[in-house]
GROMACS .gro file of C-alpha atoms in nm:
model
  413
    1MET     CA    1   0.000   0.000   0.000
    2ALA     CA    2   0.138   0.343  -0.100
    3THR     CA    3   0.187   0.610   0.164
    4ALA     CA    4   0.286   0.977   0.181
    5ALA     CA    5   0.643   0.860   0.231
    6ASP     CA    6   0.640   0.731  -0.128
    7GLY     CA    7   0.659   1.091  -0.249
    8LEU     CA    8   0.297   1.148  -0.351
    9ALA     CA    9   0.167   1.335  -0.052
   10GLU     CA   10  -0.064   1.624  -0.137
   11PRO     CA   11   0.207   1.894  -0.169
   12GLN     CA   12   0.403   1.683  -0.420
   13VAL     CA   13   0.086   1.605  -0.619
   14LEU     CA   14   0.003   1.975  -0.629
   15ALA     CA   15   0.351   2.083  -0.743
   16ARG     CA   16   0.341   1.840  -1.037
   17THR     CA   17  -0.012   1.948  -1.122
   18LYS     CA   18   0.087   2.314  -1.130
   19ASP     CA   19   0.369   2.237  -1.370
   20ARG     CA   20   0.129   2.048  -1.598
   21LEU     CA   21  -0.154   2.303  -1.604
   22PHE     CA   22   0.020   2.640  -1.599
   23ASP     CA   23   0.283   2.713  -1.862
   24GLY     CA   24   0.402   3.048  -1.725
   25GLY     CA   25   0.293   3.241  -2.033
   26ALA     CA   26   0.204   3.608  -2.049
   27ASP     CA   27  -0.158   3.539  -1.954
   28ALA     CA   28  -0.079   3.301  -1.667
   29TYR     CA   29  -0.078   3.366  -1.294
   30VAL     CA   30  -0.135   3.107  -1.023
   31VAL     CA   31  -0.113   3.086  -0.644
   32ALA     CA   32  -0.110   2.792  -0.407
   33ASP     CA   33  -0.299   2.804  -0.078
   34THR     CA   34  -0.105   2.936   0.220
   35GLN     CA   35  -0.116   2.600   0.396
   36PHE     CA   36   0.152   2.482   0.150
   37ALA     CA   37   0.388   2.766   0.249
   38GLN     CA   38   0.444   2.608   0.589
   39ALA     CA   39   0.742   2.388   0.670
   40ARG     CA   40   0.522   2.087   0.752
   41TRP     CA   41   0.208   1.937   0.606
   42LEU     CA   42  -0.105   1.863   0.809
   43ASP     CA   43   0.022   1.524   0.929
   44GLU     CA   44   0.360   1.680   1.021
   45THR     CA   45   0.522   1.544   0.705
   46PRO     CA   46   0.790   1.795   0.602
   47ILE     CA   47   0.726   2.000   0.286
   48SER     CA   48   1.060   2.026   0.110
   49GLU     CA   49   1.198   2.365   0.014
   50SER     CA   50   1.199   2.260  -0.353
   51VAL     CA   51   0.826   2.186  -0.338
   52ARG     CA   52   0.751   2.519  -0.168
   53ASP     CA   53   0.958   2.697  -0.433
   54ALA     CA   54   0.762   2.520  -0.707
   55LEU     CA   55   0.428   2.618  -0.553
   56ALA     CA   56   0.508   2.983  -0.470
   57PRO     CA   57   0.357   3.241  -0.463
   58PHE     CA   58   0.096   3.174  -0.196
   59ASN     CA   59  -0.239   3.332  -0.115
   60HIS     CA   60  -0.558   3.225   0.064
   61VAL     CA   61  -0.817   3.271  -0.212
   62GLN     CA   62  -1.182   3.188  -0.154
   63VAL     CA   63  -1.362   3.040  -0.454
   64GLY     CA   64  -1.710   2.903  -0.394
   65THR     CA   65  -1.747   2.818  -0.026
   66GLY     CA   66  -1.387   2.707   0.024
   67TYR     CA   67  -1.023   2.766  -0.057
   68PRO     CA   68  -0.879   2.571  -0.352
   69ASP     CA   69  -0.533   2.423  -0.323
   70LEU     CA   70  -0.440   2.599  -0.646
   71VAL     CA   71  -0.615   2.886  -0.821
   72GLY     CA   72  -0.504   3.080  -1.125
   73VAL     CA   73  -0.570   3.186  -1.481
   74ASP     CA   74  -0.415   3.051  -1.800
   75ARG     CA   75  -0.507   2.958  -2.155
   76LEU     CA   76  -0.547   2.581  -2.132
   77GLY     CA   77  -0.482   2.359  -2.433
   78SER     CA   78  -0.741   2.141  -2.604
   79ASP     CA   79  -0.586   1.834  -2.439
   80LEU     CA   80  -0.711   1.964  -2.103
   81LEU     CA   81  -1.059   2.087  -2.195
   82ALA     CA   82  -1.362   1.910  -2.343
   83VAL     CA   83  -1.443   2.215  -2.560
   84ASP     CA   84  -1.247   2.518  -2.669
   85ARG     CA   85  -1.265   2.827  -2.451
   86LEU     CA   86  -1.501   3.092  -2.584
   87GLY     CA   87  -1.409   3.458  -2.536
   88GLU     CA   88  -1.081   3.642  -2.497
   89ASP     CA   89  -1.013   3.611  -2.124
   90PRO     CA   90  -0.830   3.303  -1.998
   91PRO     CA   91  -1.043   3.092  -1.761
   92LEU     CA   92  -1.020   3.103  -1.383
   93ILE     CA   93  -0.899   2.756  -1.280
   94ALA     CA   94  -0.941   2.591  -0.939
   95VAL     CA   95  -0.761   2.270  -0.838
   96GLU     CA   96  -0.827   2.040  -0.546
   97ALA     CA   97  -0.542   1.797  -0.484
   98LYS     CA   98  -0.525   1.482  -0.276
   99GLY     CA   99  -0.226   1.270  -0.188
  100TYR     CA  100  -0.153   0.960   0.016
  101THR     CA  101  -0.201   1.005   0.389
  102GLU     CA  102  -0.020   0.819   0.664
  103ASP     CA  103  -0.270   0.533   0.646
  104GLY     CA  104  -0.221   0.499   0.269
  105THR     CA  105  -0.561   0.632   0.162
  106VAL     CA  106  -0.662   0.900  -0.089
  107ASP     CA  107  -1.007   1.058  -0.064
  108ALA     CA  108  -1.055   1.129  -0.435
  109GLU     CA  109  -1.434   1.142  -0.416
  110ARG     CA  110  -1.422   1.416  -0.151
  111ALA     CA  111  -1.191   1.612  -0.381
  112VAL     CA  112  -1.450   1.586  -0.660
  113VAL     CA  113  -1.719   1.730  -0.431
  114GLN     CA  114  -1.485   2.014  -0.328
  115ALA     CA  115  -1.390   2.090  -0.688
  116HIS     CA  116  -1.754   2.096  -0.795
  117ASP     CA  117  -1.825   2.359  -0.529
  118ARG     CA  118  -1.552   2.579  -0.680
  119LEU     CA  119  -1.751   2.590  -1.006
  120ASN     CA  120  -1.985   2.833  -0.832
  121GLU     CA  121  -1.722   3.096  -0.919
  122ALA     CA  122  -1.441   2.931  -1.119
  123ASN     CA  123  -1.461   2.863  -1.493
  124VAL     CA  124  -1.281   2.529  -1.470
  125ALA     CA  125  -1.225   2.286  -1.182
  126PHE     CA  126  -0.984   1.993  -1.159
  127VAL     CA  127  -0.914   1.714  -0.913
  128SER     CA  128  -0.557   1.592  -0.900
  129ALA     CA  129  -0.444   1.277  -0.717
  130PRO     CA  130  -0.210   0.978  -0.750
  131ARG     CA  131  -0.337   0.795  -1.058
  132ALA     CA  132  -0.339   0.452  -0.896
  133ALA     CA  133  -0.561   0.582  -0.615
  134ILE     CA  134  -0.840   0.730  -0.832
  135PRO     CA  135  -1.131   0.482  -0.840
  136THR     CA  136  -1.373   0.446  -1.128
  137ALA     CA  137  -1.652   0.581  -0.906
  138ALA     CA  138  -1.463   0.910  -0.856
  139ARG     CA  139  -1.408   0.948  -1.231
  140THR     CA  140  -1.775   0.880  -1.301
  141MET     CA  141  -1.883   1.136  -1.041
  142ALA     CA  142  -1.640   1.391  -1.183
  143ARG     CA  143  -1.769   1.337  -1.536
  144GLU     CA  144  -2.126   1.392  -1.422
  145LEU     CA  145  -2.033   1.708  -1.225
  146ASN     CA  146  -1.812   1.861  -1.499
  147VAL     CA  147  -1.491   1.828  -1.295
  148GLY     CA  148  -1.163   1.745  -1.465
  149VAL     CA  149  -0.946   1.465  -1.327
  150LEU     CA  150  -0.567   1.452  -1.342
  151GLY     CA  151  -0.374   1.139  -1.247
  152VAL     CA  152  -0.021   1.190  -1.114
  153GLU     CA  153   0.234   0.908  -1.153
  154SER     CA  154   0.518   0.848  -0.909
  155ASP     CA  155   0.765   0.961  -1.177
  156GLY     CA  156   0.587   1.296  -1.205
  157VAL     CA  157   0.394   1.235  -1.527
  158VAL     CA  158   0.044   1.386  -1.515
  159THR     CA  159  -0.228   1.223  -1.726
  160VAL     CA  160  -0.561   1.383  -1.815
  161LEU     CA  161  -0.826   1.127  -1.718
  162GLU     CA  162  -1.136   1.346  -1.746
  163ARG     CA  163  -1.161   1.674  -1.939
  164PRO     CA  164  -1.401   1.941  -1.806
  165ARG     CA  165  -1.601   2.202  -1.995
  166VAL     CA  166  -1.551   2.573  -1.936
  167VAL     CA  167  -1.840   2.749  -1.765
  168GLY     CA  168  -1.904   3.123  -1.745
  169HIS     CA  169  -1.918   3.334  -1.430
  170GLY     CA  170  -1.913   3.700  -1.336
  171SER     CA  171  -1.606   3.838  -1.164
  172THR     CA  172  -1.579   3.802  -0.785
  173ASP     CA  173  -1.343   3.992  -0.558
  174ALA     CA  174  -1.112   3.692  -0.518
  175ALA     CA  175  -1.118   3.603  -0.885
  176SER     CA  176  -1.053   3.965  -0.979
  177ALA     CA  177  -0.740   3.968  -0.766
  178ILE     CA  178  -0.597   3.674  -0.957
  179ARG     CA  179  -0.705   3.809  -1.294
  180PHE     CA  180  -0.552   4.144  -1.201
  181GLN     CA  181  -0.214   3.983  -1.148
  182ALA     CA  182  -0.237   3.783  -1.469
  183SER     CA  183  -0.312   4.089  -1.681
  184ALA     CA  184  -0.083   4.363  -1.806
  185GLN     CA  185  -0.227   4.570  -1.521
  186GLY     CA  186  -0.080   4.338  -1.260
  187VAL     CA  187   0.219   4.395  -1.039
  188ALA     CA  188   0.344   4.037  -1.020
  189ASP     CA  189   0.638   4.016  -1.260
  190ARG     CA  190   0.576   4.314  -1.486
  191ASN     CA  191   0.548   4.642  -1.307
  192PHE     CA  192   0.602   5.016  -1.299
  193GLY     CA  193   0.977   5.062  -1.317
  194LEU     CA  194   0.972   5.442  -1.278
  195ASN     CA  195   0.819   5.647  -1.000
  196HIS     CA  196   0.717   5.963  -1.188
  197PRO     CA  197   0.397   5.953  -1.397
  198LYS     CA  198   0.525   6.217  -1.642
  199ASN     CA  199   0.760   5.948  -1.777
  200TYR     CA  200   0.459   5.746  -1.893
  201VAL     CA  201   0.240   6.034  -2.010
  202GLY     CA  202   0.521   6.156  -2.237
  203VAL     CA  203   0.524   5.829  -2.433
  204PRO     CA  204   0.203   5.884  -2.634
  205LEU     CA  205   0.333   6.227  -2.736
  206ALA     CA  206   0.646   6.062  -2.876
  207VAL     CA  207   0.436   5.797  -3.052
  208ALA     CA  208   0.217   6.062  -3.218
  209HIS     CA  209   0.522   6.269  -3.324
  210ASP     CA  210   0.665   6.204  -3.671
  211GLY     CA  211   1.013   6.158  -3.525
  212ASP     CA  212   1.173   5.841  -3.389
  213THR     CA  213   0.966   5.739  -3.084
  214ARG     CA  214   1.242   5.587  -2.874
  215ALA     CA  215   1.483   5.873  -2.946
  216LEU     CA  216   1.221   6.130  -2.851
  217VAL     CA  217   1.144   5.953  -2.523
  218GLU     CA  218   1.513   5.922  -2.438
  219ASP     CA  219   1.600   6.281  -2.532
  220ARG     CA  220   1.301   6.465  -2.389
  221VAL     CA  221   1.122   6.245  -2.135
  222VAL     CA  222   1.343   5.987  -1.962
  223GLY     CA  223   1.647   5.776  -2.043
  224ALA     CA  224   1.486   5.450  -1.928
  225VAL     CA  225   1.285   5.407  -2.249
  226ASP     CA  226   1.180   5.044  -2.197
  227SER     CA  227   1.043   5.117  -1.850
  228ALA     CA  228   0.859   5.423  -1.979
  229VAL     CA  229   0.696   5.225  -2.259
  230ALA     CA  230   0.604   4.942  -2.022
  231GLY     CA  231   0.440   5.184  -1.778
  232ALA     CA  232   0.255   5.362  -2.056
  233THR     CA  233   0.124   5.023  -2.167
  234PHE     CA  234   0.007   4.935  -1.815
  235LEU     CA  235  -0.175   5.266  -1.794
  236ASN     CA  236  -0.344   5.191  -2.128
  237LEU     CA  237  -0.187   5.489  -2.305
  238VAL     CA  238  -0.019   5.285  -2.580
  239ASP     CA  239  -0.057   4.938  -2.725
  240ASP     CA  240   0.263   4.738  -2.773
  241GLY     CA  241   0.091   4.432  -2.920
  242ARG     CA  242   0.197   4.516  -3.276
  243ASP     CA  243   0.534   4.561  -3.444
  244THR     CA  244   0.520   4.932  -3.363
  245LEU     CA  245   0.365   5.121  -3.073
  246ALA     CA  246   0.012   5.247  -3.133
  247LEU     CA  247  -0.198   5.496  -2.943
  248THR     CA  248  -0.498   5.372  -2.745
  249PRO     CA  249  -0.813   5.590  -2.721
  250LEU     CA  250  -0.682   5.718  -2.385
  251GLY     CA  251  -0.344   5.789  -2.542
  252ARG     CA  252  -0.509   5.988  -2.819
  253GLU     CA  253  -0.684   6.198  -2.554
  254VAL     CA  254  -0.343   6.275  -2.400
  255VAL     CA  255  -0.220   6.390  -2.742
  256ARG     CA  256  -0.528   6.609  -2.789
  257PHE     CA  257  -0.471   6.760  -2.446
  258ALA     CA  258  -0.108   6.836  -2.538
  259LEU     CA  259  -0.207   7.003  -2.864
  260ARG     CA  260  -0.477   7.206  -2.692
  261THR     CA  261  -0.254   7.329  -2.409
  262ALA     CA  262   0.087   7.355  -2.578
  263GLY     CA  263  -0.007   7.417  -2.940
  264SER     CA  264   0.216   7.144  -3.086
  265LEU     CA  265   0.375   6.812  -2.995
  266ASP     CA  266   0.722   6.968  -3.007
  267ALA     CA  267   0.620   7.239  -2.763
  268ALA     CA  268   0.464   6.981  -2.532
  269LEU     CA  269   0.775   6.760  -2.544
  270ASP     CA  270   0.992   7.065  -2.473
  271GLY     CA  271   0.794   7.103  -2.152
  272PHE     CA  272   0.866   6.741  -2.061
  273ALA     CA  273   1.233   6.803  -2.131
  274ASP     CA  274   1.225   7.087  -1.877
  275TRP     CA  275   1.077   6.849  -1.618
  276LYS     CA  276   1.336   6.579  -1.684
  277ARG     CA  277   1.495   6.453  -1.359
  278SER     CA  278   1.276   6.688  -1.156
  279ARG     CA  279   1.183   6.560  -0.808
  280LYS     CA  280   0.925   6.830  -0.746
  281ARG     CA  281   0.563   6.726  -0.713
  282PHE     CA  282   0.421   6.713  -1.063
  283VAL     CA  283   0.077   6.850  -0.978
  284ASP     CA  284   0.249   7.158  -0.826
  285VAL     CA  285   0.499   7.212  -1.110
  286ALA     CA  286   0.247   7.153  -1.391
  287PRO     CA  287  -0.105   7.175  -1.243
  288ARG     CA  288  -0.298   7.107  -1.564
  289TRP     CA  289  -0.083   6.810  -1.657
  290GLY     CA  290  -0.098   6.694  -1.298
  291GLU     CA  291  -0.477   6.687  -1.309
  292LEU     CA  292  -0.464   6.487  -1.631
  293VAL     CA  293  -0.225   6.239  -1.468
  294ARG     CA  294  -0.460   6.211  -1.172
  295ARG     CA  295  -0.742   6.102  -1.402
  296ILE     CA  296  -0.515   5.853  -1.575
  297VAL     CA  297  -0.383   5.686  -1.260
  298TYR     CA  298  -0.738   5.672  -1.125
  299SER     CA  299  -0.823   5.441  -1.417
  300TYR     CA  300  -0.556   5.196  -1.299
  301PRO     CA  301  -0.749   4.900  -1.149
  302ALA     CA  302  -0.597   4.920  -0.800
  303THR     CA  303  -0.651   5.293  -0.752
  304GLN     CA  304  -1.024   5.308  -0.689
  305LEU     CA  305  -1.006   5.029  -0.431
  306LEU     CA  306  -0.720   5.195  -0.242
  307VAL     CA  307  -0.872   5.543  -0.250
  308GLU     CA  308  -1.216   5.430  -0.139
  309GLU     CA  309  -1.078   5.231   0.155
  310LEU     CA  310  -0.849   5.517   0.261
  311TYR     CA  311  -1.155   5.742   0.251
  312ALA     CA  312  -1.344   5.494   0.469
  313LEU     CA  313  -1.057   5.493   0.719
  314HIS     CA  314  -1.053   5.874   0.728
  315ARG     CA  315  -1.429   5.881   0.779
  316ASP     CA  316  -1.385   5.644   1.075
  317GLY     CA  317  -1.132   5.875   1.239
  318HIS     CA  318  -0.803   5.735   1.100
  319ALA     CA  319  -0.687   6.019   0.876
  320THR     CA  320  -0.318   5.923   0.856
  321PRO     CA  321  -0.288   5.543   0.876
  322SER     CA  322   0.053   5.384   0.857
  323LEU     CA  323   0.129   5.123   0.593
  324VAL     CA  324   0.094   4.851   0.857
  325GLU     CA  325  -0.246   4.983   0.969
  326PHE     CA  326  -0.369   5.022   0.612
  327VAL     CA  327  -0.260   4.671   0.509
  328GLU     CA  328  -0.429   4.521   0.815
  329TYR     CA  329  -0.751   4.712   0.745
  330LEU     CA  330  -0.748   4.633   0.373
  331HIS     CA  331  -0.675   4.264   0.434
  332ALA     CA  332  -0.982   4.230   0.655
  333LEU     CA  333  -1.200   4.350   0.365
  334HIS     CA  334  -1.012   4.237   0.054
  335PRO     CA  335  -0.761   3.972   0.160
  336GLU     CA  336  -0.669   3.839  -0.184
  337PHE     CA  337  -0.614   4.183  -0.335
  338THR     CA  338  -0.411   4.298  -0.035
  339VAL     CA  339  -0.172   4.006  -0.055
  340GLU     CA  340  -0.124   4.043  -0.430
  341LEU     CA  341  -0.080   4.420  -0.420
  342PHE     CA  342   0.142   4.463  -0.117
  343LEU     CA  343   0.336   4.145  -0.037
  344ARG     CA  344   0.625   4.010  -0.237
  345GLY     CA  345   0.552   3.677  -0.402
  346ASP     CA  346   0.857   3.499  -0.260
  347ASP     CA  347   0.763   3.186  -0.069
  348ASP     CA  348   0.976   3.286   0.230
  349VAL     CA  349   0.802   3.627   0.253
  350ARG     CA  350   0.449   3.491   0.238
  351GLN     CA  351   0.546   3.210   0.474
  352ARG     CA  352   0.661   3.472   0.724
  353VAL     CA  353   0.365   3.705   0.683
  354LEU     CA  354   0.074   3.462   0.634
  355THR     CA  355  -0.044   3.182   0.858
  356GLY     CA  356  -0.163   2.854   0.710
  357ASP     CA  357  -0.517   2.995   0.725
  358GLY     CA  358  -0.417   3.311   0.537
  359ASP     CA  359  -0.421   3.545   0.838
  360LEU     CA  360  -0.159   3.818   0.877
  361ARG     CA  361   0.126   3.804   1.127
  362ARG     CA  362   0.146   4.168   1.238
  363ASP     CA  363   0.507   4.153   1.354
  364ALA     CA  364   0.619   4.056   1.006
  365LEU     CA  365   0.438   4.357   0.857
  366THR     CA  366   0.676   4.594   1.036
  367ASP     CA  367   0.965   4.467   0.818
  368GLY     CA  368   0.992   4.677   0.503
  369SER     CA  369   1.154   4.395   0.306
  370VAL     CA  370   0.828   4.196   0.285
  371TYR     CA  371   0.657   4.463   0.073
  372HIS     CA  372   0.629   4.475  -0.304
  373SER     CA  373   0.835   4.766  -0.437
  374PRO     CA  374   0.611   4.844  -0.738
  375THR     CA  375   0.328   4.920  -0.494
  376VAL     CA  376   0.492   5.085  -0.192
  377PHE     CA  377   0.751   5.276  -0.397
  378GLN     CA  378   0.665   5.334  -0.764
  379LEU     CA  379   0.284   5.328  -0.749
  380LYS     CA  380   0.268   5.531  -0.429
  381ALA     CA  381   0.511   5.786  -0.574
  382MET     CA  382   0.283   5.825  -0.877
  383TYR     CA  383  -0.013   5.885  -0.647
  384TYR     CA  384   0.194   6.151  -0.468
  385HIS     CA  385   0.285   6.329  -0.794
  386ALA     CA  386  -0.079   6.313  -0.908
  387GLY     CA  387  -0.200   6.474  -0.584
  388VAL     CA  388  -0.378   6.162  -0.456
  389LEU     CA  389  -0.160   6.083  -0.152
  390THR     CA  390   0.022   6.316   0.086
  391THR     CA  391   0.361   6.141   0.082
  392ARG     CA  392   0.577   5.976  -0.182
  393GLY     CA  393   0.681   5.610  -0.181
  394ALA     CA  394   0.999   5.449  -0.052
  395GLU     CA  395   1.206   5.149  -0.153
  396PRO     CA  396   1.146   4.850   0.078
  397SER     CA  397   1.508   4.870   0.191
  398ASN     CA  398   1.443   5.224   0.320
  399LEU     CA  399   1.087   5.167   0.435
  400ASP     CA  400   0.962   5.194   0.792
  401PRO     CA  401   0.611   5.046   0.752
  402ALA     CA  402   0.497   5.160   1.097
  403ALA     CA  403   0.579   5.523   1.010
  404ASP     CA  404   0.502   5.524   0.635
  405GLU     CA  405   0.190   5.739   0.596
  406TRP     CA  406  -0.094   5.651   0.359
  407ALA     CA  407  -0.331   5.949   0.364
  408LEU     CA  408  -0.546   6.119   0.103
  409CYS     CA  409  -0.474   6.476   0.000
  410ASP     CA  410  -0.845   6.539  -0.042
  411SER     CA  411  -1.046   6.341   0.210
  412LEU     CA  412  -1.389   6.500   0.147
  413ALA     CA  413  -1.443   6.486   0.524
   0.00000   0.00000   0.00000
């Protein structure tokens, strides 16, 4: 009789399943549940560092009435699905894994019931377990409930035993957090590399100009051209999906604004050249451009959530919350978003900050190194320059989370 000691305990099954389902492409993002970030599994079996590395990053994401072992988005191949995916967005995928326990059993049928519950919000649900331990009854139940079944061999090969159909669902808060990270708007692996919004707003002007775009950005806006283009793409000012950069509708509005206020693209770019390397607050130096930037950064998906919750804190008598206080407050209301926005994805960071149940360890939040730089430094600095927040951001290495202020410039209260 096989046991967890044979190498197919639940964490090992899940790591091999993740490798089979998610290819790491541009549209992919996946997290494992926080219980797998711990040093030991439920029966005190150690979880090796290599397995934790394979499963990272971690988050405690509710889908349906429970917390899947693995949840993410990706464009699955036809070998995994019963029918092709309809629509442009990759499906939200939930996985329930089972492995051998100390007594040598695998509760595959329970996993099918759990996975079926996830279809209340997920587009696709899979069960993954050691292949030899999946009975015919579990496969039959899965087929009837539209749950995919993956059989994991001891050598790591994963076989598709049952292929599910994709179902449609509206976006939930938890699902949105994962989709946010998987999109070009996310802050997982691709992020804002510069901390001044003028560097991004100048890009559409260079694209619309009849000169060389990259040379214009480098000469008149900022030397870090690639970072400027990436940020302009995240803010939906330009589209880099073609051979050459193209203006989006929002980018064309920026160009119209420049022509209306400066008279020509050259005159507008001359203004950006004057602001090059300036550390002064943009909304103070160039009020009209600053107001335009404010509207642009407000369209960034994270902004409305952060501003509304900071407003709620102010209304409740906490006008100048620290980063630690804000993260604690935000996590109580939007746990998945908070983890994805603020905490680095490294397995050691999330292991330190999150319990197995996904709760925060407050002591760990006072260490600046656990925070995600694109949020606490670059994004916060852009909010400062746009007149949204009272203070600029700081690199995690220079960050004192207990003293770092997150307060609105205009509280309305």
